[in-house]
Coordinates of C-alpha atoms in Angstrom, one line a residue:
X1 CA -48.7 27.7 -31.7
X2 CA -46.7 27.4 -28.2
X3 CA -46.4 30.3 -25.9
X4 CA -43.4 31.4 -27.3
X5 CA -44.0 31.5 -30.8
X6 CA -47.3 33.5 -29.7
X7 CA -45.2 35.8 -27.2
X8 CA -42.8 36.3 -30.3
X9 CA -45.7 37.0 -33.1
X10 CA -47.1 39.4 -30.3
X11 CA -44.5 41.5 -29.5
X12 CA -44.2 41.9 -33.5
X13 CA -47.4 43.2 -33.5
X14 CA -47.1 45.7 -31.2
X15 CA -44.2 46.8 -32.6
X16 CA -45.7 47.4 -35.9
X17 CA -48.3 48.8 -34.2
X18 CA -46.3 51.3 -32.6
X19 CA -44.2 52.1 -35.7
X20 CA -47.3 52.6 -37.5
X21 CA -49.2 55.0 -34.8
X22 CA -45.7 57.0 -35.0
X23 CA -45.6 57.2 -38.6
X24 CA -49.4 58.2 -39.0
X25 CA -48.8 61.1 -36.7
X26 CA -45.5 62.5 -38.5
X27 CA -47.7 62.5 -41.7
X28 CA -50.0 64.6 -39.7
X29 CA -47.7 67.1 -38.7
X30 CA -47.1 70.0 -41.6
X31 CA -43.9 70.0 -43.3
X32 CA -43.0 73.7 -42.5
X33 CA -45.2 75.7 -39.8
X34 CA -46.2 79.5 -40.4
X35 CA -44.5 82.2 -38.5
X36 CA -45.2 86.3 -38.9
X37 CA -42.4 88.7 -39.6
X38 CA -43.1 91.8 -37.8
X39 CA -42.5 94.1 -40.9
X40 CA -46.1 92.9 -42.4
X41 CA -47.7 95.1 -40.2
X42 CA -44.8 98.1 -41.0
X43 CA -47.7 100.9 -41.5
X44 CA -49.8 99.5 -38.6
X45 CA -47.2 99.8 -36.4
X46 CA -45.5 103.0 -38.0
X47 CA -48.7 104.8 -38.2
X48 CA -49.3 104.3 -34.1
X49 CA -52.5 101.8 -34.9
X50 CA -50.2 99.2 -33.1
X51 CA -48.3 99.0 -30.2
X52 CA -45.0 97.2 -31.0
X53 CA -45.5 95.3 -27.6
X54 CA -48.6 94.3 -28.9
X55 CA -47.3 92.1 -32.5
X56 CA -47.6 88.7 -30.5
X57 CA -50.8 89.0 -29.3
X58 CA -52.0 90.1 -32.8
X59 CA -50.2 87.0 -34.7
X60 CA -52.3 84.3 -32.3
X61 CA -55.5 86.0 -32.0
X62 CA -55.9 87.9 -35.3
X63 CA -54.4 85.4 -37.4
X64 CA -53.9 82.2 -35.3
X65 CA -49.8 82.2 -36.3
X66 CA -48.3 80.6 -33.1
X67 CA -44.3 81.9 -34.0
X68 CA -43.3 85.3 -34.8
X69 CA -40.5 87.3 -36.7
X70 CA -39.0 90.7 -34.5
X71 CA -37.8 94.3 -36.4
X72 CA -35.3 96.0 -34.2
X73 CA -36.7 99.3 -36.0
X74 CA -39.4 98.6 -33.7
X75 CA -38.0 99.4 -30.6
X76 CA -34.6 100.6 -31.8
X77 CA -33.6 101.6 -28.5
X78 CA -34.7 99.3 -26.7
X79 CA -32.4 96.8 -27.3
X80 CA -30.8 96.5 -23.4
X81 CA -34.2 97.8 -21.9
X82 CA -34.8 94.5 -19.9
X83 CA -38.1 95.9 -18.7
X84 CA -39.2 96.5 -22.0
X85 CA -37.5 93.2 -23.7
X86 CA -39.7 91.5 -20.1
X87 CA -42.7 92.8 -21.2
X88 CA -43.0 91.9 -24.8
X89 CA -41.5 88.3 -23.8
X90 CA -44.3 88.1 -21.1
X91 CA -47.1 89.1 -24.0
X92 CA -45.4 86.5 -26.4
X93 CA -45.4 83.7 -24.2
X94 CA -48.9 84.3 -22.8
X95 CA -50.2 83.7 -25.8
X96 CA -47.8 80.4 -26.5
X97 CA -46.3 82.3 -29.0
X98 CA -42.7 81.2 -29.9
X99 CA -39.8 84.3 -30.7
X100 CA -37.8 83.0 -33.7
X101 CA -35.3 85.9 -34.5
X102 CA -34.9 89.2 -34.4
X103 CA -33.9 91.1 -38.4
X104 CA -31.7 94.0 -37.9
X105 CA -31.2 97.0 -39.8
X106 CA -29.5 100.1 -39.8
X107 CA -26.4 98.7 -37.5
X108 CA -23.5 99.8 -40.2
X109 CA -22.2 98.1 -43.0
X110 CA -20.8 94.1 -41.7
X111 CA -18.5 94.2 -44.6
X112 CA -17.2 98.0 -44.5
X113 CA -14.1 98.2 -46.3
X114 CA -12.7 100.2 -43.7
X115 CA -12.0 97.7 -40.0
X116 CA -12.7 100.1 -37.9
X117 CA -16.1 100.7 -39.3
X118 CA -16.5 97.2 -39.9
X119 CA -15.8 96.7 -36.4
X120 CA -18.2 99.4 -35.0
X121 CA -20.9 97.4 -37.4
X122 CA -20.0 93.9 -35.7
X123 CA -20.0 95.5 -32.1
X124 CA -23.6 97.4 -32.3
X125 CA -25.3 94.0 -33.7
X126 CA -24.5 92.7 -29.9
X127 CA -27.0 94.5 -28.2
X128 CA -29.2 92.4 -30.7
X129 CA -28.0 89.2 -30.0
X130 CA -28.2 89.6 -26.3
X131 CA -31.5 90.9 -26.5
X132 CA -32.3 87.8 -28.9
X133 CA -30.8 84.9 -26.3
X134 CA -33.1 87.1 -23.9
X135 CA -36.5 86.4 -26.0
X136 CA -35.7 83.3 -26.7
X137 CA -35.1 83.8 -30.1
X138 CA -32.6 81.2 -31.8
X139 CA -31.2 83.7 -34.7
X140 CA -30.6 87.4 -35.7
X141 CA -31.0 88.6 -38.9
X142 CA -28.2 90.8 -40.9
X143 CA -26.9 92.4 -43.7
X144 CA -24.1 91.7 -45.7
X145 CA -23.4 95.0 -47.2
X146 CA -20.0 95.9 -48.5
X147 CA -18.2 97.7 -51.2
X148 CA -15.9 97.1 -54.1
X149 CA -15.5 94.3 -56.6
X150 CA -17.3 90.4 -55.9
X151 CA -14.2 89.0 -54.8
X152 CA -13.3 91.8 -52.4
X153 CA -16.8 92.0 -51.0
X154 CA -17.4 88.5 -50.5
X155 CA -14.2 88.7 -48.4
X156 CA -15.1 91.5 -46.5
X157 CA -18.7 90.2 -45.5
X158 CA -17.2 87.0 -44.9
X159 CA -14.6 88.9 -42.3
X160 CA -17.8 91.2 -40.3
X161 CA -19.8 87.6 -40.6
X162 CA -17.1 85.9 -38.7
X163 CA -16.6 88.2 -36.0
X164 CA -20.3 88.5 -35.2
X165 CA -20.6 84.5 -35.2
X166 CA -18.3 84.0 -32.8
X167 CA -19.7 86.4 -30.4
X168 CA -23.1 85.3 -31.1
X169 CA -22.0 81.5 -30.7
X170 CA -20.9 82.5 -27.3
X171 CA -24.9 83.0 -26.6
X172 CA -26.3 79.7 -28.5
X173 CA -27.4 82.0 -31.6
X174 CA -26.8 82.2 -35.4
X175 CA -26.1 84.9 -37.3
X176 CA -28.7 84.7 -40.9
X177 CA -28.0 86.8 -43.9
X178 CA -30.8 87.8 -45.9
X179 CA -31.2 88.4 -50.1
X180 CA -31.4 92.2 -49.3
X181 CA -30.2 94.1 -52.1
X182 CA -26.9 94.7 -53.4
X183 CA -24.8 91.7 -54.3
X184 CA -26.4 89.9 -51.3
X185 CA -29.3 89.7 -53.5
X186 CA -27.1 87.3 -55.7
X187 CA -27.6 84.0 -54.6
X188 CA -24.4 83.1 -55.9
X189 CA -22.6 85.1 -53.9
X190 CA -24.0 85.1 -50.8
X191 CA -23.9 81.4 -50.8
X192 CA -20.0 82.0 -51.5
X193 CA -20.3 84.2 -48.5
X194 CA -21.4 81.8 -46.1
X195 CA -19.1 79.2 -47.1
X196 CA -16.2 81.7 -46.5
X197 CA -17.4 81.9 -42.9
X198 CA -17.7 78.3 -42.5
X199 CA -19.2 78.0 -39.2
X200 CA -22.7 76.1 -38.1
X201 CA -23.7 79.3 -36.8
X202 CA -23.5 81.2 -39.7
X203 CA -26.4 80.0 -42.6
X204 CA -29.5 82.0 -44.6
X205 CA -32.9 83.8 -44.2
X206 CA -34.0 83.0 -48.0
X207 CA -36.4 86.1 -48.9
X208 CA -39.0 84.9 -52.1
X209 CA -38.7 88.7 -53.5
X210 CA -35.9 90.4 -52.8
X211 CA -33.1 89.8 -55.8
X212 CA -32.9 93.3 -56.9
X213 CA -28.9 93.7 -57.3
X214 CA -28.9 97.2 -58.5
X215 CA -30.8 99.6 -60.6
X216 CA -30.8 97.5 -63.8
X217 CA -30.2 94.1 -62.5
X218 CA -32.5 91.5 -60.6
X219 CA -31.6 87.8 -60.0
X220 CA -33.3 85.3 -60.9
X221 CA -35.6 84.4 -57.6
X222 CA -36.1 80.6 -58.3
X223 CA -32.0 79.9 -58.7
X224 CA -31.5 82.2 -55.8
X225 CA -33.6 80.1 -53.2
X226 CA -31.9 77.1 -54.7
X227 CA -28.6 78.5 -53.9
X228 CA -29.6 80.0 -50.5
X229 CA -31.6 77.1 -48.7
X230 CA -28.8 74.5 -48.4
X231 CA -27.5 77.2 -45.4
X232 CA -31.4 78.1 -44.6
X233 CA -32.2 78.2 -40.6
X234 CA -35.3 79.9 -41.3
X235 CA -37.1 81.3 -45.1
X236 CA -39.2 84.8 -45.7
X237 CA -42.5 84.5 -47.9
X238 CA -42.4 87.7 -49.4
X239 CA -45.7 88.4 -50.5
X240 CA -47.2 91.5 -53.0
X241 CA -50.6 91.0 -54.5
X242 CA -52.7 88.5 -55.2
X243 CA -55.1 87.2 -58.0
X244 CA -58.8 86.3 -57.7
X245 CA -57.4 82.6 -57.3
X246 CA -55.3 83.9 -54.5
X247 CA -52.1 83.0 -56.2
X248 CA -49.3 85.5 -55.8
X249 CA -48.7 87.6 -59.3
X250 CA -45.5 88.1 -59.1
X251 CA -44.3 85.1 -57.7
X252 CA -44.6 81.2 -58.5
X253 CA -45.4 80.0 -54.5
X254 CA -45.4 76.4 -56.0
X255 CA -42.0 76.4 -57.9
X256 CA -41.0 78.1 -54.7
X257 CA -42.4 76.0 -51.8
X258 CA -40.9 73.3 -54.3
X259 CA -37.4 74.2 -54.2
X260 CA -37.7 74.8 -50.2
X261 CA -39.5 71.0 -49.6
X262 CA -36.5 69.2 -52.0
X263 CA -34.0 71.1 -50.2
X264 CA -35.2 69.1 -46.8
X265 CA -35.8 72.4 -45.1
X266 CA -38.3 71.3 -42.4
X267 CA -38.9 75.0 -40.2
X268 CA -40.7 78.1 -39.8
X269 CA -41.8 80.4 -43.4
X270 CA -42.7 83.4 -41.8
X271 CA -45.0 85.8 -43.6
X272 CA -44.1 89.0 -45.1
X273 CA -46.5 90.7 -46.9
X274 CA -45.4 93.9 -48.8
X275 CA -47.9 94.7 -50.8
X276 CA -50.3 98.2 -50.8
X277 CA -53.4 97.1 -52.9
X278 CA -54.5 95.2 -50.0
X279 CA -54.1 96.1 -46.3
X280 CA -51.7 94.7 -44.0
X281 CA -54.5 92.3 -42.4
X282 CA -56.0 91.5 -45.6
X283 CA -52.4 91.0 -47.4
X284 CA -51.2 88.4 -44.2
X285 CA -54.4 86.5 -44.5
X286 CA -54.1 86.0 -48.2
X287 CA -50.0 84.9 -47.7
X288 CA -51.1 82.8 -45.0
X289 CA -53.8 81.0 -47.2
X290 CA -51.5 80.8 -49.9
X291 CA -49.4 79.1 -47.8
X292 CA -51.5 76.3 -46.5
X293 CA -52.9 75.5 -49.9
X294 CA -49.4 75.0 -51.5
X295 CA -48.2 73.3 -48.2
X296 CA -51.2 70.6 -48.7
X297 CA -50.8 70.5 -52.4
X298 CA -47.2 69.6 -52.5
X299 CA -47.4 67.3 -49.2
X300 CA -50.0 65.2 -51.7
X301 CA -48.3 64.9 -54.2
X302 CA -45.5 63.4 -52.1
X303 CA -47.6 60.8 -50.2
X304 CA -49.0 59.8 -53.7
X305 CA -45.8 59.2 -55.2
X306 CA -44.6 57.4 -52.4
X307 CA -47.9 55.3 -52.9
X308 CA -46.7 54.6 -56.4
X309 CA -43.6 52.9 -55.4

């Protein structure tokens, strides 16, 4: 062999090498890292066992859960206090604990048939984006809640949707709706919804549990998350009770994680436990187990069919 066929063979080698070292270390990394949504620890923090400021901390040193969820019910008014909003940022990223989004409630109705209401809806979610660019959050959470027929409700969202995206693009946010009762919690037509806005901005918060469309009607969960996650910048694993396997009983976290994996979705699943036979710290710990168990599960069965082929 001269020198340059040995340089040649060499450097082809080391390449490989390379390529190999990188590829061993993706297959390391988890397909989807754990986050906490803030509303798992509702009646902690309702029933003043919790300080609010405190829910970062908590998530890394109770639970080890490096990214977390925010509830503007939390600190409702506290939206443009920037010494507030400084401290909890300053707890948060003490403990290298990333902000992820902010889910906001009780702001008015985003696809009020009347403009002016709809309007005053779009205008008081603001605050909320601001103080999300502040954190360092990448998204907000909303509602799509309207009133009147599919057609003119999907239409109406679509309009309050639109208006908020534009303001939030203005801050490097997105604007996520969430399954959250009413025809929002038909896949179908939320997905409709978001495709009306048509803007990158603008995409989903799949929730496993909530497709309850009225008092009679509930969607079917598994076709719901199938419709939702192509528009997905984030997913919520709804969690109620467990069995002595720890398998969720109302809900198929396989079939689920399943439809999440295939749909390429590759970010947080934040926790959300909403259960009362077990208590709040109990009821994250089981979701969170869950949740690792599944993740392994599924990410074996992938590197074994790739074996196969």
């Amino acid at each position: 062999m001269n020198r340059r066929d040995f340089l040649e063979r060499a450097s082809a080698l080391l390449a490989a090498g390379l390529s190999w070292t990188r590829l061993r270390s993706a297959e390391a990394a988890p397909w989807f890292r754990i986050s906490l949504a803030e509303w798992s620890l509702h009646r902690t923090i309702f029933g003043g066992k919790l300080d609010a400021l405190d829910f970062p901390v908590v998530a890394r040193r109770t639970f080890g859960i490096e990214a977390v969820e925010y509830v503007n019910q939390f600190f409702f008014d506290r939206a443009r206090d920037r010494a507030y909003l400084g401290e909890l940022k300053r707890r948060a990223e003490g403990e290298g604990v990333r902000s992820l989004l902010i889910m906001c409630d009780r702001e008015g109705r985003l696809g009020d048939p009347d403009p002016a209401r709809r309007r005053q809806a779009v205008e008081n979610h603001y605050k909320w984006v601001e103080a999300a660019r502040f954190l360092g959050c990448h998204s907000i959470r909303v509602n799509a809640a309207s009133e009147g027929s599919y057609e003119e409700q999907q239409k109406l969202a679509a309009d309050g949707l639109r208006q908020l995206v534009d303001f939030a693009a203005e801050h490097e946010l997105n604007v996520l709706v969430e399954n959250h009762g009413g025809l929002s919690s038909n896949g179908a037509w939320l997905a409709g919804v978001i495709r009306m806005v048509d803007h990158p901005r603008c995409g989903t918060l799949p929730d496993f549990g909530n497709w309850r469309v009225d008092a009679e009607t509930w969607y079917d969960p598994y076709r719901g998350l199938a419709e939702l996650m192509p528009f997905a910048k984030g997913v919520s694993a709804k969690s109620y009770d467990f069995d002595a396997e720890g398998n969720e009983t109302r809900l198929d976290y396989v079939r689920l994680l399943r439809i999440v994996r295939e749909a390429g979705y590759r970010g947080y699943i934040g926790i959300e436990y909403e259960g009362d036979r077990l208590d709040e710290m109990e009821g994250i710990r089981a979701t969170k187990a869950l949740l690792e168990r599944v993740r392994a599960q599924l990410a074996e069965a992938q590197n074994d069919q790739g074996g196969q082929r």
